[in-house]
Structures are given as structure tokens and as C-alpha cells.
PDB file of C-alpha atoms in Angstrom:
ATOM      1  CA  MET A   1      41.742 -17.012  38.192  1.00 52.00           C
ATOM      2  CA  GLN A   2      37.618 -16.658  38.935  1.00 59.00           C
ATOM      3  CA  GLU A   3      35.553 -15.529  35.996  1.00 59.00           C
ATOM      4  CA  ARG A   4      33.554 -12.474  36.961  1.00 57.00           C
ATOM      5  CA  GLY A   5      30.539 -11.349  35.585  1.00 58.00           C
ATOM      6  CA  SER A   6      26.761 -11.536  35.621  1.00 58.00           C
ATOM      7  CA  ASN A   7      26.672 -15.232  34.272  1.00 62.00           C
ATOM      8  CA  ARG A   8      23.951 -16.967  35.914  1.00 69.00           C
ATOM      9  CA  LEU A   9      24.880 -20.430  34.749  1.00 68.00           C
ATOM     10  CA  SER A  10      27.883 -22.528  36.173  1.00 77.00           C
ATOM     11  CA  ALA A  11      30.595 -23.576  33.759  1.00 78.00           C
ATOM     12  CA  HIS A  12      29.352 -27.163  33.339  1.00 79.00           C
ATOM     13  CA  GLU A  13      25.732 -25.851  32.822  1.00 82.00           C
ATOM     14  CA  ASP A  14      27.238 -23.499  29.787  1.00 78.00           C
ATOM     15  CA  ASP A  15      29.172 -26.290  28.366  1.00 82.00           C
ATOM     16  CA  ARG A  16      25.993 -28.592  28.198  1.00 81.00           C
ATOM     17  CA  LEU A  17      24.191 -25.880  26.591  1.00 77.00           C
ATOM     18  CA  LYS A  18      26.757 -24.996  23.988  1.00 79.00           C
ATOM     19  CA  HIS A  19      26.989 -28.764  23.135  1.00 76.00           C
ATOM     20  CA  GLU A  20      23.073 -28.621  22.679  1.00 74.00           C
ATOM     21  CA  VAL A  21      23.133 -26.027  19.956  1.00 73.00           C
ATOM     22  CA  LYS A  22      26.330 -26.641  18.505  1.00 75.00           C
ATOM     23  CA  GLY A  23      24.846 -28.936  15.720  1.00 70.00           C
ATOM     24  CA  LEU A  24      22.657 -26.335  14.852  1.00 66.00           C
ATOM     25  CA  LEU A  25      24.961 -23.599  14.804  1.00 70.00           C
ATOM     26  CA  ARG A  26      26.989 -25.789  11.772  1.00 71.00           C
ATOM     27  CA  ALA A  27      24.074 -27.187  10.208  1.00 66.00           C
ATOM     28  CA  ASP A  28      22.326 -23.931   9.750  1.00 61.00           C
ATOM     29  CA  ARG A  29      19.112 -25.633   9.998  1.00 61.00           C
ATOM     30  CA  PRO A  30      17.024 -27.303  12.842  1.00 59.00           C
ATOM     31  CA  THR A  31      18.933 -30.808  14.021  1.00 59.00           C
ATOM     32  CA  ARG A  32      16.115 -32.210  16.465  1.00 58.00           C
ATOM     33  CA  THR A  33      14.840 -35.551  15.180  1.00 58.00           C
ATOM     34  CA  ASP A  34      11.371 -34.544  17.174  1.00 60.00           C
ATOM     35  CA  ALA A  35       9.395 -32.833  14.396  1.00 59.00           C
ATOM     36  CA  TRP A  36       6.938 -31.432  16.970  1.00 59.00           C
ATOM     37  CA  ARG A  37       9.522 -29.273  18.577  1.00 59.00           C
ATOM     38  CA  ASP A  38      10.426 -27.356  15.277  1.00 57.00           C
ATOM     39  CA  PRO A  39       8.660 -24.001  14.666  1.00 57.00           C
ATOM     40  CA  GLU A  40       6.073 -23.882  12.022  1.00 58.00           C
ATOM     41  CA  PRO A  41       7.748 -22.751   8.865  1.00 56.00           C
ATOM     42  CA  VAL A  42       6.817 -19.194   7.144  1.00 52.00           C
ATOM     43  CA  GLU A  43       5.318 -19.341   3.731  1.00 52.00           C
ATOM     44  CA  GLY A  44       8.019 -18.045   1.430  1.00 52.00           C
ATOM     45  CA  VAL A  45      10.965 -17.996   3.968  1.00 50.00           C
ATOM     46  CA  ASP A  46      11.961 -21.870   2.977  1.00 51.00           C
ATOM     47  CA  GLY A  47      11.053 -21.367  -0.572  1.00 52.00           C
ATOM     48  CA  THR A  48       7.746 -23.172  -0.454  1.00 52.00           C
ATOM     49  CA  GLY A  49       5.671 -20.301  -1.671  1.00 56.00           C
ATOM     50  CA  PRO A  50       5.956 -16.393  -2.371  1.00 55.00           C
ATOM     51  CA  PRO A  51       7.312 -14.302   0.482  1.00 57.00           C
ATOM     52  CA  PRO A  52       4.694 -12.846   2.738  1.00 56.00           C
ATOM     53  CA  GLY A  53       2.948  -9.655   1.136  1.00 58.00           C
ATOM     54  CA  ALA A  54       4.103 -10.612  -2.698  1.00 56.00           C
ATOM     55  CA  GLY A  55       1.677 -10.531  -5.186  1.00 56.00           C
ATOM     56  CA  ASP A  56       0.616 -12.915  -8.102  1.00 70.00           C
ATOM     57  CA  ASP A  57       3.391 -14.174 -10.080  1.00 81.00           C
ATOM     58  CA  ARG A  58       3.201 -11.505 -13.239  1.00 84.00           C
ATOM     59  CA  GLU A  59       3.810  -8.955 -10.370  1.00 85.00           C
ATOM     60  CA  VAL A  60       6.547 -10.488  -8.883  1.00 84.00           C
ATOM     61  CA  ARG A  61       8.223 -10.786 -12.433  1.00 87.00           C
ATOM     62  CA  ASP A  62       7.249  -7.235 -13.482  1.00 87.00           C
ATOM     63  CA  GLU A  63       8.877  -5.815 -10.277  1.00 88.00           C
ATOM     64  CA  ALA A  64      11.972  -8.207 -10.834  1.00 88.00           C
ATOM     65  CA  PHE A  65      12.137  -6.375 -14.174  1.00 89.00           C
ATOM     66  CA  ARG A  66      11.586  -2.968 -13.050  1.00 89.00           C
ATOM     67  CA  SER A  67      14.323  -3.483 -10.556  1.00 89.00           C
ATOM     68  CA  GLU A  68      16.714  -4.849 -13.260  1.00 90.00           C
ATOM     69  CA  LEU A  69      15.914  -1.910 -15.606  1.00 91.00           C
ATOM     70  CA  ALA A  70      16.653   0.929 -12.946  1.00 90.00           C
ATOM     71  CA  ARG A  71      19.888  -0.921 -11.792  1.00 90.00           C
ATOM     72  CA  HIS A  72      21.311  -0.801 -15.544  1.00 91.00           C
ATOM     73  CA  LEU A  73      19.865   2.646 -16.424  1.00 92.00           C
ATOM     74  CA  ARG A  74      21.733   5.423 -14.555  1.00 86.00           C
ATOM     75  CA  PRO A  75      19.456   8.467 -13.660  1.00 87.00           C
ATOM     76  CA  ALA A  76      21.904  10.629 -15.986  1.00 88.00           C
ATOM     77  CA  VAL A  77      20.670   8.894 -18.958  1.00 90.00           C
ATOM     78  CA  PHE A  78      17.352  10.711 -18.874  1.00 91.00           C
ATOM     79  CA  PRO A  79      15.477  11.991 -20.731  1.00 93.00           C
ATOM     80  CA  ALA A  80      16.318   9.421 -22.984  1.00 93.00           C
ATOM     81  CA  LYS A  81      15.049   7.932 -26.413  1.00 94.00           C
ATOM     82  CA  ARG A  82      15.084   4.171 -27.305  1.00 93.00           C
ATOM     83  CA  SER A  83      18.501   4.145 -28.844  1.00 93.00           C
ATOM     84  CA  GLU A  84      20.371   6.106 -25.648  1.00 94.00           C
ATOM     85  CA  LEU A  85      18.555   3.377 -23.611  1.00 94.00           C
ATOM     86  CA  LEU A  86      19.773   0.369 -25.605  1.00 94.00           C
ATOM     87  CA  ARG A  87      23.252   1.998 -25.479  1.00 94.00           C
ATOM     88  CA  THR A  88      23.419   2.544 -21.772  1.00 94.00           C
ATOM     89  CA  LEU A  89      21.925  -0.964 -21.538  1.00 94.00           C
ATOM     90  CA  LEU A  90      24.677  -2.687 -23.745  1.00 93.00           C
ATOM     91  CA  GLU A  91      27.353  -0.597 -21.641  1.00 92.00           C
ATOM     92  CA  GLU A  92      26.145  -1.844 -18.545  1.00 91.00           C
ATOM     93  CA  GLN A  93      25.758  -5.489 -19.847  1.00 91.00           C
ATOM     94  CA  ALA A  94      22.276  -5.343 -18.980  1.00 91.00           C
ATOM     95  CA  PRO A  95      20.538  -9.160 -19.254  1.00 91.00           C
ATOM     96  CA  ASP A  96      19.287 -10.043 -22.781  1.00 92.00           C
ATOM     97  CA  GLU A  97      15.815 -10.342 -21.634  1.00 91.00           C
ATOM     98  CA  VAL A  98      15.935  -6.430 -20.652  1.00 92.00           C
ATOM     99  CA  ILE A  99      17.776  -5.256 -23.806  1.00 93.00           C
ATOM    100  CA  ASP A 100      15.079  -7.260 -26.019  1.00 94.00           C
ATOM    101  CA  GLN A 101      12.132  -5.512 -24.136  1.00 93.00           C
ATOM    102  CA  VAL A 102      13.576  -1.943 -24.528  1.00 94.00           C
ATOM    103  CA  ARG A 103      14.161  -2.882 -28.275  1.00 94.00           C
ATOM    104  CA  THR A 104      10.078  -3.024 -28.378  1.00 93.00           C
ATOM    105  CA  LEU A 105       9.729   0.607 -27.718  1.00 94.00           C
ATOM    106  CA  PRO A 106       9.087   3.126 -30.225  1.00 92.00           C
ATOM    107  CA  ARG A 107      11.893   4.658 -31.766  1.00 88.00           C
ATOM    108  CA  ARG A 108      10.976   8.189 -31.616  1.00 87.00           C
ATOM    109  CA  SER A 109       9.378   8.686 -28.351  1.00 89.00           C
ATOM    110  CA  SER A 110      11.401   9.972 -25.031  1.00 93.00           C
ATOM    111  CA  TYR A 111      11.460   8.873 -21.867  1.00 94.00           C
ATOM    112  CA  ALA A 112      11.764  10.732 -18.675  1.00 93.00           C
ATOM    113  CA  ASN A 113      12.544   7.964 -15.984  1.00 92.00           C
ATOM    114  CA  VAL A 114      12.626   4.387 -15.466  1.00 91.00           C
ATOM    115  CA  GLN A 115       9.109   4.355 -14.332  1.00 91.00           C
ATOM    116  CA  GLU A 116       8.080   5.657 -17.759  1.00 93.00           C
ATOM    117  CA  VAL A 117       9.795   3.143 -19.675  1.00 92.00           C
ATOM    118  CA  ALA A 118       8.469   0.388 -17.618  1.00 92.00           C
ATOM    119  CA  ALA A 119       5.014   1.618 -17.913  1.00 91.00           C
ATOM    120  CA  ALA A 120       5.825   1.814 -21.841  1.00 92.00           C
ATOM    121  CA  LEU A 121       6.387  -1.807 -21.690  1.00 92.00           C
ATOM    122  CA  GLY A 122       3.405  -2.685 -19.779  1.00 89.00           C
ATOM    123  CA  ARG A 123       5.307  -3.429 -16.682  1.00 85.00           C
ATOM    124  CA  LYS A 124       3.642  -0.573 -14.343  1.00 79.00           C
ATOM    125  CA  PRO A 125       3.401  -1.087 -10.889  1.00 77.00           C
ATOM    126  CA  ARG A 126      -0.030  -2.175  -9.396  1.00 70.00           C
ATOM    127  CA  SER A 127      -1.840   0.920  -8.124  1.00 64.00           C
TER     128      SER A 127
END
């Protein structure tokens, strides 16, 4: 039975093209030996530098810290004092770095949200 559809290539041409890209699909990387045929790498995509639009190293670390903090502190916890934050972080099995940083907060201060906690720790986002 003849295949119907809008295929503009013959079956032989289609098989040839499949064979040509098979290595690329299996290797998940360019497989050509001619380097001039490969596209230029984008900085940050292959791990050679920071991703496009990323700030300096400290900004990247601070953002990762704030994300980790927000991931482990539920909004229902707030407003909270240091002891409540620590209890929640321990229950949520937060990384030691996050717990150690929160331990440096003043005992009696209260925080309304994650942003206030991050700002008190000196990890406020750049304006």
C-alpha cells in the first residue's frame, strides 16, 4: 500500500536523512568531524561561563541562597522569629548552609517574609 501524505521526499531520501542524523540523536551532541560546520557555542549553555544575563559570582550565589531559603520556608510560617524559622528549616531538611546563616539572625527580630530574612542576612537582590 502506498503511503499518502505531504511528504516531499522519496523513501530513499528519507532513509538517507535519518541515517545522517542518527548519530546526533544518540550522542546528544554534534558528531561532525568538520568543526567549521558546528554552530558557535553560546556562553553559559555548555558550562564555559555564566548564563546569559547572569550577574557576578556573588549575585549568582546570593540568588541561589534566596531560592533555597524560599523553597524551605512556607509562606504560612510568616511572620516569624528566628526560632520559628530554624524549626521550619530543620523540619524541611534545608541545607546546612541555609540553617547556619539563619542562626546568625538576631533572636528577637521578627520577619514578615523570605525577602526580609534574605535582606537581614545581607543577601538582598540588586536593585
